[in-house]
PDB file of C-alpha atoms in Angstrom:
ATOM      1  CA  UNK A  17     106.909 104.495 125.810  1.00 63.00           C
ATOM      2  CA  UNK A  18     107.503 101.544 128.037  1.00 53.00           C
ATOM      3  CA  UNK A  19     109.648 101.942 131.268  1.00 49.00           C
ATOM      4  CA  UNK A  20     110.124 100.993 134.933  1.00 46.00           C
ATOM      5  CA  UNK A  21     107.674 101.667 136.660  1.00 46.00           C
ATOM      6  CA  UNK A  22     108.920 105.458 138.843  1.00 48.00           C
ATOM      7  CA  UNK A  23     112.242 105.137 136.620  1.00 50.00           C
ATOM      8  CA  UNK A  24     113.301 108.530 135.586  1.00 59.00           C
ATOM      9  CA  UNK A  25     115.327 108.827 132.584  1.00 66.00           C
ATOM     10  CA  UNK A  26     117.463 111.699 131.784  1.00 73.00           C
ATOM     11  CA  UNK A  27     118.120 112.256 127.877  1.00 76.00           C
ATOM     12  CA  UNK A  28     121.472 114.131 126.640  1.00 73.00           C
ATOM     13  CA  UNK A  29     122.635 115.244 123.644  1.00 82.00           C
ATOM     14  CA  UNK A  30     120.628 113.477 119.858  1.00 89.00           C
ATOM     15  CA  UNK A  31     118.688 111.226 122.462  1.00 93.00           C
ATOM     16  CA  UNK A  32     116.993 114.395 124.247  1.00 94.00           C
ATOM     17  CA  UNK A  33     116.422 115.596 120.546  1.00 94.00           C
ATOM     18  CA  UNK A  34     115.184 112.356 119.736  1.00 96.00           C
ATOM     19  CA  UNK A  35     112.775 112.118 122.789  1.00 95.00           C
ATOM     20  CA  UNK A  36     111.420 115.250 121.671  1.00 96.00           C
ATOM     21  CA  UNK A  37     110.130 114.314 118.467  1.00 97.00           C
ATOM     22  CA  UNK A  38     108.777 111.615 120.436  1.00 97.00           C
ATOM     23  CA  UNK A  39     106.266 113.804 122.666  1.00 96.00           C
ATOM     24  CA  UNK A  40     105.845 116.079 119.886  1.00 97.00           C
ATOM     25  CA  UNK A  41     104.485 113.055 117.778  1.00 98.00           C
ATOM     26  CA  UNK A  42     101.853 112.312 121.057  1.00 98.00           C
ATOM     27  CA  UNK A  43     100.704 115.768 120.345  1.00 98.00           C
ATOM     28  CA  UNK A  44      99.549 114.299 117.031  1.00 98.00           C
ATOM     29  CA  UNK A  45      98.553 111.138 118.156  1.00 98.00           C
ATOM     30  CA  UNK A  46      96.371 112.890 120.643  1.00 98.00           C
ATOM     31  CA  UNK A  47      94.334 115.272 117.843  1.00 97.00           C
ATOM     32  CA  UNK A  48      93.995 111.631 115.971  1.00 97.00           C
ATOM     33  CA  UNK A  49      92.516 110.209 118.460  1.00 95.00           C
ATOM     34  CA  UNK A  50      90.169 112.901 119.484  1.00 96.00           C
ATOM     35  CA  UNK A  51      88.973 112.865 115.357  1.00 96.00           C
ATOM     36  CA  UNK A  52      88.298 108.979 116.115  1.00 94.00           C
ATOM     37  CA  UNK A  53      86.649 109.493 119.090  1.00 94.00           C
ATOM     38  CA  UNK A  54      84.551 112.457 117.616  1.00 94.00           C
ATOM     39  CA  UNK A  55      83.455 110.348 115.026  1.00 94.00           C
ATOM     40  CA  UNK A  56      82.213 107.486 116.795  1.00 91.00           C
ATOM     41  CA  UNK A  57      80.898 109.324 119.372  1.00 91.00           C
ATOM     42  CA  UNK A  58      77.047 108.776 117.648  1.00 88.00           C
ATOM     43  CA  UNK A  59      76.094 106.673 114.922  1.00 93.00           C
ATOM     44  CA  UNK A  60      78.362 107.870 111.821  1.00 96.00           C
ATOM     45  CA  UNK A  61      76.775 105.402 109.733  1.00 97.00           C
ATOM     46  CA  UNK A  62      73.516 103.511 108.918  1.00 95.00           C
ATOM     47  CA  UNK A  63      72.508 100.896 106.327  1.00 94.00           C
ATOM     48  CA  UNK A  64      69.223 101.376 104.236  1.00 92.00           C
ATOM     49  CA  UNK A  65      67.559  98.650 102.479  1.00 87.00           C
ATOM     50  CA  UNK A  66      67.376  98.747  99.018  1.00 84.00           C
ATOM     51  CA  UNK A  67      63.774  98.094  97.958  1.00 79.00           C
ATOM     52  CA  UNK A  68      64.697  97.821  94.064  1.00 72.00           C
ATOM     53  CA  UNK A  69      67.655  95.293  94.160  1.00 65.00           C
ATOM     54  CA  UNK A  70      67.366  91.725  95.153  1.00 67.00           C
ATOM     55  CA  UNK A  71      67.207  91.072  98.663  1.00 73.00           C
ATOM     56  CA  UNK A  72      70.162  91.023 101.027  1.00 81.00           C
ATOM     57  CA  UNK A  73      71.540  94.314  99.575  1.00 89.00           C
ATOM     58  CA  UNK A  74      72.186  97.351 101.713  1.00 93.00           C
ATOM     59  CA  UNK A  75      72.963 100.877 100.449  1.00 94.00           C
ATOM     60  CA  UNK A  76      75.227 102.554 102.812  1.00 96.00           C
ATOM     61  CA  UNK A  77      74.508 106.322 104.460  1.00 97.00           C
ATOM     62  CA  UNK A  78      77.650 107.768 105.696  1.00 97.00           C
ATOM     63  CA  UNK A  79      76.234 110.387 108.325  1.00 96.00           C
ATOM     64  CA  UNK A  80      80.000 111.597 108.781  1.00 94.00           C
ATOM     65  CA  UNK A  81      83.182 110.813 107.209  1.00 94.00           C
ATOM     66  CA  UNK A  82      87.060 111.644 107.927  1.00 95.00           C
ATOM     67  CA  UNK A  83      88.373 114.801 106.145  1.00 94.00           C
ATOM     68  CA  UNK A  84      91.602 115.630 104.979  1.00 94.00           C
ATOM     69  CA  UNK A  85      93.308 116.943 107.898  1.00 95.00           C
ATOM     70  CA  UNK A  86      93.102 113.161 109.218  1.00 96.00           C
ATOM     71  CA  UNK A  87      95.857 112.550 106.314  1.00 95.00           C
ATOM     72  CA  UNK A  88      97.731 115.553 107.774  1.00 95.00           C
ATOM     73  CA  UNK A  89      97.476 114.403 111.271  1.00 96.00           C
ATOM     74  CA  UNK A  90      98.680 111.170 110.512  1.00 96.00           C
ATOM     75  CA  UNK A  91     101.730 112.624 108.344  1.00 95.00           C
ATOM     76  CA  UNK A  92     102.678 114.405 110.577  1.00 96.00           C
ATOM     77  CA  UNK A  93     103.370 111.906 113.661  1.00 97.00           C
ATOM     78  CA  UNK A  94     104.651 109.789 110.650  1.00 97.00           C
ATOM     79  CA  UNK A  95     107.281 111.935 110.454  1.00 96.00           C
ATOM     80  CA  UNK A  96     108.003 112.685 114.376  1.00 97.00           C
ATOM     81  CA  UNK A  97     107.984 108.990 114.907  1.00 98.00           C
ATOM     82  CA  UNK A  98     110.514 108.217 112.318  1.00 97.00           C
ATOM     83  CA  UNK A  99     112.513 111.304 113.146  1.00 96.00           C
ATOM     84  CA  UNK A 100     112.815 110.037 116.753  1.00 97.00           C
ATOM     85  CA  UNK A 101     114.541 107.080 115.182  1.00 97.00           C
ATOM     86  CA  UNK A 102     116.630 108.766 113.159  1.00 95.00           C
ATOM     87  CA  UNK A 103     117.918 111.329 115.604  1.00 94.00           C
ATOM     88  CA  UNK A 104     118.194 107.813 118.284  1.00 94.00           C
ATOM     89  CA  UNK A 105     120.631 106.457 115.414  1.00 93.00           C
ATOM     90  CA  UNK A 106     122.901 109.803 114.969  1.00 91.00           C
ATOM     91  CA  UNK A 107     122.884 109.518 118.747  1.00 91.00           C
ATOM     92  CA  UNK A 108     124.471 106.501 118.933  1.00 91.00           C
ATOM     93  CA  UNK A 109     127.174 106.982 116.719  1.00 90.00           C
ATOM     94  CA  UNK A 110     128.112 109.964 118.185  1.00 89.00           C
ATOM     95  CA  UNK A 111     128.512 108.050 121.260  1.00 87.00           C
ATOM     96  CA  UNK A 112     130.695 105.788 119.308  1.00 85.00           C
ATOM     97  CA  UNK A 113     132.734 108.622 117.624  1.00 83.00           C
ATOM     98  CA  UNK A 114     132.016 111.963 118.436  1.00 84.00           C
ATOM     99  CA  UNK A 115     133.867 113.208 115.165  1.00 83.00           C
ATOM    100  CA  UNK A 116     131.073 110.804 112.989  1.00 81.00           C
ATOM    101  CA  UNK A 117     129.741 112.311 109.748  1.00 83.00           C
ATOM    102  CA  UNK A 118     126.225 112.278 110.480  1.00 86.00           C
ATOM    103  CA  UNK A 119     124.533 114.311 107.622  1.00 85.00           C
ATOM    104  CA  UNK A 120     123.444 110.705 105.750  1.00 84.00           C
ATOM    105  CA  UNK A 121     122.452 109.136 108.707  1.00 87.00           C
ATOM    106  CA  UNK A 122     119.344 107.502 109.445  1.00 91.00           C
ATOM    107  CA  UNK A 123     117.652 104.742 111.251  1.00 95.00           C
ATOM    108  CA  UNK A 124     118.541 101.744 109.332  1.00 94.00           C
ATOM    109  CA  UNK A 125     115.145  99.832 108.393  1.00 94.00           C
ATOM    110  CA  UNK A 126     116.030  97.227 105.937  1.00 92.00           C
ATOM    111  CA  UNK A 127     114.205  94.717 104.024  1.00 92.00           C
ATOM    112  CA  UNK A 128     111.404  93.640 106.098  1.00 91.00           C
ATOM    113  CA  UNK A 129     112.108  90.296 107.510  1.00 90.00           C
ATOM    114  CA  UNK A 130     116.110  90.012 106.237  1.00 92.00           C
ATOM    115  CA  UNK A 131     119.212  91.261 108.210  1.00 91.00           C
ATOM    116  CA  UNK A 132     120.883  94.115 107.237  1.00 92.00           C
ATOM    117  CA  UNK A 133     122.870  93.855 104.248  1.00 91.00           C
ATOM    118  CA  UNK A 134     126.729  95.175 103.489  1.00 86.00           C
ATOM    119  CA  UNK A 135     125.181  98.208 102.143  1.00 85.00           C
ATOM    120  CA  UNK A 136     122.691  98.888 104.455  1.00 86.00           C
ATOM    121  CA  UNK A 137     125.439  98.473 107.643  1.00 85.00           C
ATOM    122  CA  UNK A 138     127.542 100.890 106.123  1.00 80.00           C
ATOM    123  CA  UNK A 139     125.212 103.427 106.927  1.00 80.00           C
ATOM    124  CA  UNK A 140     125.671 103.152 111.017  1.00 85.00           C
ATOM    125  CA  UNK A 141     129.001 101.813 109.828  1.00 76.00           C
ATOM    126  CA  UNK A 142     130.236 104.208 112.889  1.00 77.00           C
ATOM    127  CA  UNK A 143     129.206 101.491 115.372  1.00 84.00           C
ATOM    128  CA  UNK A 144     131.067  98.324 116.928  1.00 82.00           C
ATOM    129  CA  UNK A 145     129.510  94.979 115.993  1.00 84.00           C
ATOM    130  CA  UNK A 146     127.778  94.286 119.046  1.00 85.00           C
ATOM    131  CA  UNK A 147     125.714  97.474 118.889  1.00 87.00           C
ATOM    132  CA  UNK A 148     124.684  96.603 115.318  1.00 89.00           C
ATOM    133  CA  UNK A 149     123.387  93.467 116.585  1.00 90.00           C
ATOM    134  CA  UNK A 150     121.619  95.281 119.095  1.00 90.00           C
ATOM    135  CA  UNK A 151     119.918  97.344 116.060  1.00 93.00           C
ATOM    136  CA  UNK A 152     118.917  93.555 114.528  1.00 94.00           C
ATOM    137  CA  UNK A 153     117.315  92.852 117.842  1.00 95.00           C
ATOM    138  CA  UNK A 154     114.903  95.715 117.679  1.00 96.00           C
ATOM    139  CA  UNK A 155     114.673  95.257 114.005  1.00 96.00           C
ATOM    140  CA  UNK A 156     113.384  91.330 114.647  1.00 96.00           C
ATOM    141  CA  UNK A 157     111.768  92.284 117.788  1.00 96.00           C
ATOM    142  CA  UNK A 158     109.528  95.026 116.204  1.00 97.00           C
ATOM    143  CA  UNK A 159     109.798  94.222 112.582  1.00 94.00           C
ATOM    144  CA  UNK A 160     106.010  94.374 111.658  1.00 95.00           C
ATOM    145  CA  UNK A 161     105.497  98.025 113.253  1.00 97.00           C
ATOM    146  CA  UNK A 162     108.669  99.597 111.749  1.00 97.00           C
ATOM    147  CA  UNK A 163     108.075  98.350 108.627  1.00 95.00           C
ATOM    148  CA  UNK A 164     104.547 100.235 108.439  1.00 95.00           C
ATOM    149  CA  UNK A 165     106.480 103.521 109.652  1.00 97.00           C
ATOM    150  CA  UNK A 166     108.857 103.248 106.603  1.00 95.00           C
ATOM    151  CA  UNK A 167     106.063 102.928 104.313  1.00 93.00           C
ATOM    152  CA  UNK A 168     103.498 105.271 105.159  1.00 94.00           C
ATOM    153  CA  UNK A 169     106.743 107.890 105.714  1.00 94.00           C
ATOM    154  CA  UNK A 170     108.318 107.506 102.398  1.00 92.00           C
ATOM    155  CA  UNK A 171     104.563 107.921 101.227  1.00 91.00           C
ATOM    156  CA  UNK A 172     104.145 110.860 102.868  1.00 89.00           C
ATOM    157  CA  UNK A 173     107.785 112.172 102.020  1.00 84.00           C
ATOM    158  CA  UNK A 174     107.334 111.739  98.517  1.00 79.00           C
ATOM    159  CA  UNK A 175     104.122 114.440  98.494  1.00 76.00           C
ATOM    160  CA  UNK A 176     101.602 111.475  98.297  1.00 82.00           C
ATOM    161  CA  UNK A 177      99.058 112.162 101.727  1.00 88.00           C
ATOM    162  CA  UNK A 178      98.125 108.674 103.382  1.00 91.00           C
ATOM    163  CA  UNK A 179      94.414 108.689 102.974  1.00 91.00           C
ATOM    164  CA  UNK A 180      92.202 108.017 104.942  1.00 93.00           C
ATOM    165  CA  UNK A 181      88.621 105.916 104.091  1.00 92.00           C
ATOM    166  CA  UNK A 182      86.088 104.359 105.567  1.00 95.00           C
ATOM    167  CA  UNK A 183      86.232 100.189 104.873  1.00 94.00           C
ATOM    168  CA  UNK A 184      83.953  97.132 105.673  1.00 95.00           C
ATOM    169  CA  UNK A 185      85.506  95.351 108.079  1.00 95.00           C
ATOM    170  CA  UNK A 186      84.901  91.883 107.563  1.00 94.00           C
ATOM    171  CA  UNK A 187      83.725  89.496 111.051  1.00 93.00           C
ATOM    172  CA  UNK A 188      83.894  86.039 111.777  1.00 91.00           C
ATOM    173  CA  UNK A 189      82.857  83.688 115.031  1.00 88.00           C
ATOM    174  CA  UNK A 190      85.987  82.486 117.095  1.00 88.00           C
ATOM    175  CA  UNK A 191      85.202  79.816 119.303  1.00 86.00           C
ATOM    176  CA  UNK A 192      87.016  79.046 122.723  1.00 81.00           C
ATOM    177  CA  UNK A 193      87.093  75.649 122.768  1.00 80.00           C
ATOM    178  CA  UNK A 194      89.023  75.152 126.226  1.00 82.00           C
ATOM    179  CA  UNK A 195      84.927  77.291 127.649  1.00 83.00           C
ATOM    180  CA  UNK A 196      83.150  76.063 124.457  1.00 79.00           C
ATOM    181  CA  UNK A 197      82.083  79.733 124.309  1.00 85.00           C
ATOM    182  CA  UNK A 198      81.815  81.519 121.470  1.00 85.00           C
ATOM    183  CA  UNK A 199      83.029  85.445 120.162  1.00 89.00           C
ATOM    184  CA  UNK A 200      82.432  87.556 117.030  1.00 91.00           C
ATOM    185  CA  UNK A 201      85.835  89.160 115.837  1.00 92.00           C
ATOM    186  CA  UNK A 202      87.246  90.517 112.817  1.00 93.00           C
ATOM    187  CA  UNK A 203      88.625  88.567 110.273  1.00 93.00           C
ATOM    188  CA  UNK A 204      91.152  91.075 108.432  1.00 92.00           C
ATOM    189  CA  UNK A 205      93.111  88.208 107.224  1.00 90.00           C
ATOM    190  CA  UNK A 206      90.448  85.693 106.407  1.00 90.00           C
ATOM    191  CA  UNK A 207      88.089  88.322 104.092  1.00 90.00           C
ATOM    192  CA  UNK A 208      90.688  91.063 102.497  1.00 89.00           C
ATOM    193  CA  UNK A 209      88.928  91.472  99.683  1.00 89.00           C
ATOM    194  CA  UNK A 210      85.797  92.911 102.033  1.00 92.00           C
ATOM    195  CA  UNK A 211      88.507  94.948 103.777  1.00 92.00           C
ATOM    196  CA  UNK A 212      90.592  96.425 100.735  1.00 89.00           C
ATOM    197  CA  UNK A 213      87.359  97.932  99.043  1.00 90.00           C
ATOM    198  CA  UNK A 214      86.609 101.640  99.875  1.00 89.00           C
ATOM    199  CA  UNK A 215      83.110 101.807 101.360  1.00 94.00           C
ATOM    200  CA  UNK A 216      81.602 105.382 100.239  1.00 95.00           C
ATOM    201  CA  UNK A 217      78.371 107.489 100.729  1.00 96.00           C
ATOM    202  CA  UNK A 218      75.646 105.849  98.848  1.00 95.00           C
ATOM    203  CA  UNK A 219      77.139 102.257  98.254  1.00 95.00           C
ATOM    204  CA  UNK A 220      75.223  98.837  98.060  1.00 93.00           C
ATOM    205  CA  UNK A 221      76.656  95.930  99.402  1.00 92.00           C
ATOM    206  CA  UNK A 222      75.201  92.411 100.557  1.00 90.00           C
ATOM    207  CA  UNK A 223      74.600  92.436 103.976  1.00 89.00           C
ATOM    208  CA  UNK A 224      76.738  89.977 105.417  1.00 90.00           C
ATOM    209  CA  UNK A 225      75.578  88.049 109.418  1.00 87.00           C
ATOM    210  CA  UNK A 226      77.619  91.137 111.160  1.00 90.00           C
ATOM    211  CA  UNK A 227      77.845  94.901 109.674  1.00 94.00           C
ATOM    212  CA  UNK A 228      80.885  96.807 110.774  1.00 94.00           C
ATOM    213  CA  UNK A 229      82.539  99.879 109.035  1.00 96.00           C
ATOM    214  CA  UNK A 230      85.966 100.900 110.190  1.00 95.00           C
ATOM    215  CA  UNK A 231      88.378 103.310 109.132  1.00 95.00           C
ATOM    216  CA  UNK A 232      91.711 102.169 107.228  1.00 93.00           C
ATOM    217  CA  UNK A 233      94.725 103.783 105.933  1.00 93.00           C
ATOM    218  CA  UNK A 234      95.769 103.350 102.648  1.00 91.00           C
ATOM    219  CA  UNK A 235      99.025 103.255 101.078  1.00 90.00           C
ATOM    220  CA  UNK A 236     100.280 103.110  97.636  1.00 84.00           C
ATOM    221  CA  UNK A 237     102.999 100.774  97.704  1.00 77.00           C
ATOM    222  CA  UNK A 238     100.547  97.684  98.186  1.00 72.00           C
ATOM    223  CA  UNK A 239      96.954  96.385  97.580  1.00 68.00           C
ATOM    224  CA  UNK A 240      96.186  96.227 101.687  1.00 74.00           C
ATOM    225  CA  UNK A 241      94.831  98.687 103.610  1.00 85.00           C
ATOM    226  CA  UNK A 242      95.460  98.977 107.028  1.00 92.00           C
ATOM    227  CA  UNK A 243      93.108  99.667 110.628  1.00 94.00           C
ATOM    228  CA  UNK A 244      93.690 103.386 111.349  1.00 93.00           C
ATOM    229  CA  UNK A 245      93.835 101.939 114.747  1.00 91.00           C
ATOM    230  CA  UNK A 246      97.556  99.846 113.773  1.00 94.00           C
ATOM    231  CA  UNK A 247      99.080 103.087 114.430  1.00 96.00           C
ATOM    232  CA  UNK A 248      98.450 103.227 118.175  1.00 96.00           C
ATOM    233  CA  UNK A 249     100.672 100.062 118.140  1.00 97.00           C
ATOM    234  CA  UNK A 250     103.391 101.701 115.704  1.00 98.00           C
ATOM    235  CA  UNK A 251     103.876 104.450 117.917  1.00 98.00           C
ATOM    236  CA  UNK A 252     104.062 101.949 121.116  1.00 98.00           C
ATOM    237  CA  UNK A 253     107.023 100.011 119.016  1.00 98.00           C
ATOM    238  CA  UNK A 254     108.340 103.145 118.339  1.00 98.00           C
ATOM    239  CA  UNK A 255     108.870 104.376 121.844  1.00 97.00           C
ATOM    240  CA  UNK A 256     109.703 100.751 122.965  1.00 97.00           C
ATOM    241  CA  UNK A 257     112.483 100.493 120.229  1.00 97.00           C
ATOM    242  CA  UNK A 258     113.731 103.896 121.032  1.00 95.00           C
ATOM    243  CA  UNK A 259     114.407 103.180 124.861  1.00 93.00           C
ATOM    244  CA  UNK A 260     116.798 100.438 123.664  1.00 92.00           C
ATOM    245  CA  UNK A 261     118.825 102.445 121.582  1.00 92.00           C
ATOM    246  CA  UNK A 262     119.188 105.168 124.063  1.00 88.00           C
ATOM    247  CA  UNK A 263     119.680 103.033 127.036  1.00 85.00           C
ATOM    248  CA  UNK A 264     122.321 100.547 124.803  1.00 83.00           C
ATOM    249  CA  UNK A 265     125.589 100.354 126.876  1.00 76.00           C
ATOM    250  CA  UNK A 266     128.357 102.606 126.185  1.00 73.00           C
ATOM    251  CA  UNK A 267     130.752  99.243 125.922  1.00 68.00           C
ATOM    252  CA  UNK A 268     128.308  98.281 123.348  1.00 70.00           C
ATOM    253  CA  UNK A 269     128.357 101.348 121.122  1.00 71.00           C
ATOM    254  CA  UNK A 270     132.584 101.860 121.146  1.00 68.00           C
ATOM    255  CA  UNK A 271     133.258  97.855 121.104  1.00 60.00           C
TER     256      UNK A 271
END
């Protein structure tokens, strides 16, 4: 969670709820990052060649793979990270009107890359206009990373565990040309075919200039898988969008 650097903040009322969920969810984050960590911490992988297929092929040997309680890891600061949100969004309608029905309300995500629509604003419809627009400012300003956290929650809300699976993650050369130097990176967006296919125990594959497995997250909703690694980011937008809803003036919420 971003901040002043030595700035204290004191949370009251939904927001202290909400920053609760928050640290509860760096519990989680913590345990997934110590599974990541344990993994890599030796080779987890190795290719073989394959004598009896035409050369350039590679079976793969997975040494060591993620289980199942990644899934549950990752559902569960899912669901801390969106509750955080949600409680963030009671809080500041209760701000607004302390009398506010707030049984049906939640953090209002929208339609990735569209402002919020008649519908969807008459679910905060307990706030002034110019706190509203502060919700569109997070919304534009962190778009990409809370539109992830809606997916993989309602995934993991509607009994469907995010899985987690080992992927090829596809490499290219980037060259600097202001130092004419040059740098291998990955190339997600350039190769997602490599990327979207599942890499398991005993697979062949042509060996491509640069080998790299990776573990990605998969959800149902879409043909993409993404970097386990994405949600490192997701929980940094979290936090980041949170301390703007918390710290939104009180002129702002009762306008």
């Amino acid at each position: 969670m971003s901040g002043q650097a030595g700035m204290e903040f004191k949370f009251l009322g939904r927001f202290q709820d909400a920053y609760l969920k928050y640290t509860h969810a760096q519990t989680h984050l913590a345990t997934l990052v110590g599974l990541f960590n344990e993994l890599h911490q030796e080779s987890w992988w190795r290719p073989e060649k394959v004598d009896e297929e035409p050369r350039g092929k590679v079976r793969i040997e997975l040494l060591r793979e993620p289980t199942i309680d990644w899934s549950l890891v990752v559902g569960d600061l899912v669901h801390n990270l969106r509750g955080c949100l949600d409680y963030a969004t009671c809080g500041m309608i209760e701000v607004a009107d302390p009398r506010a029905d707030l049984k049906d309300i939640q953090f209002p995500f929208g339609r990735f890359g569209q402002s919020l629509n008649s519908k969807e604003r008459r679910r905060i419809g307990g706030l002034g206009g110019q706190a509203i627009a502060r919700i569109e400012e997070i919304r534009a300003a962190y778009g990409t990373d809370l539109h992830l956290l809606m997916r993989m929650s309602n995934q993991d809300k509607h009994r469907l565990l995010l899985p987690v699976a080992v992927r090829q993650m596809p490499m290219k050369i980037a060259i600097d040309e202001a130092t004419n130097t040059g740098a291998i990176v990955e190339d997600i967006d350039g190769a997602p075919g490599v990327w979207a296919t599942e890499i398991k125990n005993g697979d062949e594959i042509s060996m491509p200039t640069v080998l790299k497995l990776d573990i990605g997250l998969i959800l149902e909703d879409g043909p993409e898988a993404f970097p386990l690694r994405d949600i490192v980011r997701v929980n940094r937008s979290v936090g980041d969008a949170f301390m703007l809803m918390c710290t939104t003036e009180r002129a702002l919420l009762t306008g």
